[in-house]
PDB file of C-alpha atoms in Angstrom:
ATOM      1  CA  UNK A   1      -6.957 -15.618  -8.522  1.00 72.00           C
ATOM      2  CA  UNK A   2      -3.286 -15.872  -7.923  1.00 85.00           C
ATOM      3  CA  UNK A   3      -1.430 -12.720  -6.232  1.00 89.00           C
ATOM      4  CA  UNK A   4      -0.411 -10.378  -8.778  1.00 89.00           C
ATOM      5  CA  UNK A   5       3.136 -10.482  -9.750  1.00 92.00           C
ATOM      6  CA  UNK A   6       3.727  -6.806  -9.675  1.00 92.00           C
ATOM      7  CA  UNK A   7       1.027  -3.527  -9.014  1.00 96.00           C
ATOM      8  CA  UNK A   8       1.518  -0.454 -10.596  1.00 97.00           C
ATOM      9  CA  UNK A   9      -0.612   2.880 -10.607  1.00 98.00           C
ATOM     10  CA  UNK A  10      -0.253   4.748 -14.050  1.00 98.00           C
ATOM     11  CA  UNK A  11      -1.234   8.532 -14.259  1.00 98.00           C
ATOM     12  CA  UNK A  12      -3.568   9.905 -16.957  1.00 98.00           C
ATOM     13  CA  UNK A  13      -2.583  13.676 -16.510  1.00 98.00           C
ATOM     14  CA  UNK A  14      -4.656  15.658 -19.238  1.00 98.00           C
ATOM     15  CA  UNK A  15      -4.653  19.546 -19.948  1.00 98.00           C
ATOM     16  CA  UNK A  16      -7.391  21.628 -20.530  1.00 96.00           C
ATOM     17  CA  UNK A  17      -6.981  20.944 -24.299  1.00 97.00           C
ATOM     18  CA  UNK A  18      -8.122  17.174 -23.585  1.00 97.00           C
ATOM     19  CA  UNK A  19      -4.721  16.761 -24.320  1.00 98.00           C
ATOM     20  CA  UNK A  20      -2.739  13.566 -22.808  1.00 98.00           C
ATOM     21  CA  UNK A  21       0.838  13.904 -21.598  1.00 98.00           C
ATOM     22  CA  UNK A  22       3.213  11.440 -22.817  1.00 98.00           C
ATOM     23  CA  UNK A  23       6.658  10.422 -22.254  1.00 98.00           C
ATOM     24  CA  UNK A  24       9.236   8.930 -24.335  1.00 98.00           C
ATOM     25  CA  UNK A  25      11.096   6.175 -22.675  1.00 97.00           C
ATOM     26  CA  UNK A  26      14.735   6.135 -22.691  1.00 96.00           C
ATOM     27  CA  UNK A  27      16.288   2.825 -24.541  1.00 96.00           C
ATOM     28  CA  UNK A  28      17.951   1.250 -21.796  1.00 95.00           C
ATOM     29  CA  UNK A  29      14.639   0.979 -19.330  1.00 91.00           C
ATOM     30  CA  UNK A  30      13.543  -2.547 -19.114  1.00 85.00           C
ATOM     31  CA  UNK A  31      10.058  -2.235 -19.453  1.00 85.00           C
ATOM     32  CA  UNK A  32       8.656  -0.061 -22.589  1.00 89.00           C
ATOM     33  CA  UNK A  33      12.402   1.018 -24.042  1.00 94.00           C
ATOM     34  CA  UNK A  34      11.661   3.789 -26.862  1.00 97.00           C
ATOM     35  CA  UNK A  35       8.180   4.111 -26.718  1.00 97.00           C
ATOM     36  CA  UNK A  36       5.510   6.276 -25.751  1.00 98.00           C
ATOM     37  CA  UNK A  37       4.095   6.072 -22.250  1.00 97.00           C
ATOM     38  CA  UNK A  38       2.479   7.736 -19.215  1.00 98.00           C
ATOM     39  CA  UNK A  39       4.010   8.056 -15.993  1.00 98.00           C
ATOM     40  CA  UNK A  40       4.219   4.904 -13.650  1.00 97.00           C
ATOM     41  CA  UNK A  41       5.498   2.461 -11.902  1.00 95.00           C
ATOM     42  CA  UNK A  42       5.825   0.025  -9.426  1.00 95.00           C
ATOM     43  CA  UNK A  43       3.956   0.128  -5.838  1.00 97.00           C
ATOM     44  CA  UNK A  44       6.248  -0.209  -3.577  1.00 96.00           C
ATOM     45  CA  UNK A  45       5.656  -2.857  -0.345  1.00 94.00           C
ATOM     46  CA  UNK A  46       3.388  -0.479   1.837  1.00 96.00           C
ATOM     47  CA  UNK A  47       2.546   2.195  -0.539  1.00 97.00           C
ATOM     48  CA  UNK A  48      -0.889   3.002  -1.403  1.00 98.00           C
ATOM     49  CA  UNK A  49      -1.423   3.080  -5.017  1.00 98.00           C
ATOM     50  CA  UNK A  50      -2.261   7.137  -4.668  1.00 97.00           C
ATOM     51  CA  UNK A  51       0.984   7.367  -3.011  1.00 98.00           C
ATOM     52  CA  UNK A  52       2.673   5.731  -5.510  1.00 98.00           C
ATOM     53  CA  UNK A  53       0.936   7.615  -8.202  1.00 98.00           C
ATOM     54  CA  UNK A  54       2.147  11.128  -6.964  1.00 97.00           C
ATOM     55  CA  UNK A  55       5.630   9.569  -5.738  1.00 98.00           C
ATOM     56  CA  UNK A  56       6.350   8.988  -9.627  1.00 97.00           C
ATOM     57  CA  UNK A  57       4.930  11.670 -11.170  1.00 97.00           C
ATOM     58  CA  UNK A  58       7.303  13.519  -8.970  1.00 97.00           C
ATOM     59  CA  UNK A  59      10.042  11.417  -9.764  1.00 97.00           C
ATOM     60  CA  UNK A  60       9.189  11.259 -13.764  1.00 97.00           C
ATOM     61  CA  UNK A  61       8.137  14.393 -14.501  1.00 97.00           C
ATOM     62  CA  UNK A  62       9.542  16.815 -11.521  1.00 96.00           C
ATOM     63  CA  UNK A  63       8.038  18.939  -8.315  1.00 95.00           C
ATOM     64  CA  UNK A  64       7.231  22.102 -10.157  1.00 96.00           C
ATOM     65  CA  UNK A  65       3.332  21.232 -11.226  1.00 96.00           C
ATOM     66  CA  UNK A  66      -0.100  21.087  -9.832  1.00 97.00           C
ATOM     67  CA  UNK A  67      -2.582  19.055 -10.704  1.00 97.00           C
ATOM     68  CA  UNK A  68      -6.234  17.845  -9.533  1.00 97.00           C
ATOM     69  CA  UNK A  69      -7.504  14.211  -9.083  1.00 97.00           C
ATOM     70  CA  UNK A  70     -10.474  13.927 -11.368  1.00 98.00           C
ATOM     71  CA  UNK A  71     -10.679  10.015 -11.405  1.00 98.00           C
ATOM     72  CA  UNK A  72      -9.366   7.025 -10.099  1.00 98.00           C
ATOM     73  CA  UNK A  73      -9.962   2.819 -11.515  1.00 97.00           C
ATOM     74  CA  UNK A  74      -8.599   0.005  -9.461  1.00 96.00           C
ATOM     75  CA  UNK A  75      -7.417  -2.301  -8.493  1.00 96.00           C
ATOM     76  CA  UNK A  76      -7.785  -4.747 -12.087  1.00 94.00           C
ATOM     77  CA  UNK A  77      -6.420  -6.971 -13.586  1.00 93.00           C
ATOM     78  CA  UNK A  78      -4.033  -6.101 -16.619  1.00 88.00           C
ATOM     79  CA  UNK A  79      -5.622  -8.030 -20.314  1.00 85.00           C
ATOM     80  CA  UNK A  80      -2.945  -7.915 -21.965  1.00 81.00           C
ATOM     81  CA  UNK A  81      -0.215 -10.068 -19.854  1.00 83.00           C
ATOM     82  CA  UNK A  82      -2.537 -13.393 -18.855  1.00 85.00           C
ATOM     83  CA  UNK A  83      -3.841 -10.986 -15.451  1.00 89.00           C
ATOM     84  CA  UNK A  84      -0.429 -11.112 -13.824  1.00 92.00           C
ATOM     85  CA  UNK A  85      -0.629  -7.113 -12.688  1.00 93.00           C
ATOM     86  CA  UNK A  86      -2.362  -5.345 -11.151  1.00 96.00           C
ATOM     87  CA  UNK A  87      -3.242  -1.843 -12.216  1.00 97.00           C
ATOM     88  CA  UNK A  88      -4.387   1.725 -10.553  1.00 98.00           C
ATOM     89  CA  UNK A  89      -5.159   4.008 -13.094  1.00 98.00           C
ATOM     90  CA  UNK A  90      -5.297   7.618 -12.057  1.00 98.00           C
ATOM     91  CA  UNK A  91      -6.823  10.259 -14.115  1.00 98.00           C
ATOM     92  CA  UNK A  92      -5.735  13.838 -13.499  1.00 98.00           C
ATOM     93  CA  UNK A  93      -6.318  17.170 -14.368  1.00 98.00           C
ATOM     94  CA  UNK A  94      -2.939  19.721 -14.987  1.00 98.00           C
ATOM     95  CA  UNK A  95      -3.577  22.688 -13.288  1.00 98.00           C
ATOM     96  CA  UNK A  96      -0.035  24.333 -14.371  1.00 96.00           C
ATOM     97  CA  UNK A  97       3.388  23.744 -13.901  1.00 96.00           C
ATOM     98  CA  UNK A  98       6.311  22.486 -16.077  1.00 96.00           C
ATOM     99  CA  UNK A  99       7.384  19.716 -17.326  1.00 97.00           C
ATOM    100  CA  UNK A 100      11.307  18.159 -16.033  1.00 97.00           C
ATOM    101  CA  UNK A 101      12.211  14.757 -17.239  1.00 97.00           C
ATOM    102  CA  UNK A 102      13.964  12.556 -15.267  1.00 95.00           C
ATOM    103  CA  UNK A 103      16.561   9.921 -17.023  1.00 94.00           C
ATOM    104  CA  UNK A 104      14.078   7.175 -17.831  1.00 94.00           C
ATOM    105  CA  UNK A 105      12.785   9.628 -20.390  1.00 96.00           C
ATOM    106  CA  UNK A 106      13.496  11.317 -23.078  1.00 97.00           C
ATOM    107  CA  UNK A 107      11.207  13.355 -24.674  1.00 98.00           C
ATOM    108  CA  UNK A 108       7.289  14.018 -23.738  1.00 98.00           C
ATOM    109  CA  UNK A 109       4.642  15.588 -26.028  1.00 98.00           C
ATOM    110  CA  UNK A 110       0.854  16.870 -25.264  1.00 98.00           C
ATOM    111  CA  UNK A 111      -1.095  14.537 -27.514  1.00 98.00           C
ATOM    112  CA  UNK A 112      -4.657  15.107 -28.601  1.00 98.00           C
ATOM    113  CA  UNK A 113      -6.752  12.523 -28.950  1.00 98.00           C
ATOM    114  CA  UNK A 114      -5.810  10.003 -31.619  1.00 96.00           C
ATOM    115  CA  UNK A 115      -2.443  12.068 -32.207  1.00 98.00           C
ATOM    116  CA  UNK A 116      -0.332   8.702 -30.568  1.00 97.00           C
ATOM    117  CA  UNK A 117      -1.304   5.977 -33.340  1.00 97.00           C
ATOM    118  CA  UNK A 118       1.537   6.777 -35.469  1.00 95.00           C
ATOM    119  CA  UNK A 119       3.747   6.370 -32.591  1.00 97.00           C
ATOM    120  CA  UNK A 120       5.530   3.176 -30.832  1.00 97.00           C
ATOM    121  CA  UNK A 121       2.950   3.391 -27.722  1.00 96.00           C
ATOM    122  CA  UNK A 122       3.723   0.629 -24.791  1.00 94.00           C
ATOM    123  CA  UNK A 123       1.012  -2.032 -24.553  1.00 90.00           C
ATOM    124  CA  UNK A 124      -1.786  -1.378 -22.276  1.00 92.00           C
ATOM    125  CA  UNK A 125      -2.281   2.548 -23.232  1.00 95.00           C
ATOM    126  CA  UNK A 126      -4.963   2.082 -25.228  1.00 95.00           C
ATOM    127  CA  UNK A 127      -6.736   0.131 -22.705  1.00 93.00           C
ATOM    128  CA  UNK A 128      -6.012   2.561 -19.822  1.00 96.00           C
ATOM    129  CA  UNK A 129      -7.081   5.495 -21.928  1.00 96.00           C
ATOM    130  CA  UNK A 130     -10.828   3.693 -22.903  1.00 94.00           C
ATOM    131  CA  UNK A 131     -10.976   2.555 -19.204  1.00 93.00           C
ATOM    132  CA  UNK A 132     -10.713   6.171 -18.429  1.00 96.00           C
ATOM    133  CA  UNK A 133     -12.958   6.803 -20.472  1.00 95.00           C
ATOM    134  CA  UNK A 134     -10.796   9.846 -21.246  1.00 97.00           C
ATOM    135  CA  UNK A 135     -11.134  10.249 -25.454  1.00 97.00           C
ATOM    136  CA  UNK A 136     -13.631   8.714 -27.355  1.00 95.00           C
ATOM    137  CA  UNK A 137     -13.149   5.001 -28.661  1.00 93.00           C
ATOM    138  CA  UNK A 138     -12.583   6.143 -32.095  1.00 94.00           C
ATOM    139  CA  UNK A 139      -9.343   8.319 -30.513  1.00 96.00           C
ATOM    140  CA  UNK A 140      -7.962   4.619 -29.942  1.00 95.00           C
ATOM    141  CA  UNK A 141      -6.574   2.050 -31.650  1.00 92.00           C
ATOM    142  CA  UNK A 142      -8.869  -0.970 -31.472  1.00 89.00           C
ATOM    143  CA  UNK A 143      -6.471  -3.594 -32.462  1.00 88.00           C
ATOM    144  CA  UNK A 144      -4.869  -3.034 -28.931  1.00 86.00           C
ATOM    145  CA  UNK A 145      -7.854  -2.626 -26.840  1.00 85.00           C
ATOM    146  CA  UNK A 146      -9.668  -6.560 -25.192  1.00 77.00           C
ATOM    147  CA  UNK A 147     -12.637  -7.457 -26.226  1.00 72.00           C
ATOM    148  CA  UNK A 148     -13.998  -7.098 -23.080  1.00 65.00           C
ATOM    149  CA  UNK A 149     -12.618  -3.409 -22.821  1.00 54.00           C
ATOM    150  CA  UNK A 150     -14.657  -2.278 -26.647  1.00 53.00           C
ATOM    151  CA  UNK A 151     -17.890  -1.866 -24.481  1.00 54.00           C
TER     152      UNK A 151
END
């Protein structure tokens, strides 16, 4: 398989509520503009994906909140884009803290499970929530998940 053309690690951060936190992308980012997302982004050239994970939740959703690792998935290959990323997910737990937007975003909201199908959602969130196996399939909408990813 060809060298990815970008990695990213994308961060799962649930409450104790088994509630998901998403962000609202501002319009003028390039990738995902006005929808619903997670925090992520781009490994940089000799950052570890955990680095990288932690690096942009900083950066996306401020200092001032702890949280625990509970699970990590990678490195695969995206479904959705013909395999040309590679992805780290990263599930974690919030411990406490608060929530401090940076300008890529515009909004977030704690979502329960199944709460985000009315919502413009980037591609992919479906699929990283059922690899996660954070909620339960029928939380998700199935039109967006891979065949391979229903099992």
């Amino acid at each position: 398989m060809a060298a990815p053309q970008a990695r990213f690690s994308i961060c799962l951060v649930e409450d104790a509520q088994s509630r998901l936190l998403f962000l609202h992308r501002a319009a003028d980012r390039p990738l995902g503009p006005s929808q619903w997302g997670f925090p992520a982004g781009h490994i940089e050239d000799g950052e570890s994906p955990d680095a990288c994970a932690r690096r942009e939740m900083r950066e996306e959703i401020g200092a001032l909140h702890t949280v625990h690792e509970l699970a990590r998935l990678g490195p695969l290959r995206d479904t959705l884009f013909g395999g040309i990323y590679e992805l780290h997910l990263f599930h974690y737990r919030w411990i406490y803290g608060v929530v401090q937007l940076n300008h890529e975003h515009t909004a977030y909201a704690w979502l329960a499970p199944g709460e985000h199908l009315d919502l413009p959602v980037m591609d992919g969130i479906d699929e990283d929530i059922r690899l996660m196996r954070v909620w339960p399939l029928d939380a998700l909408n199935r039109d967006k998940l891979s065949p391979t990813r229903l099992a």
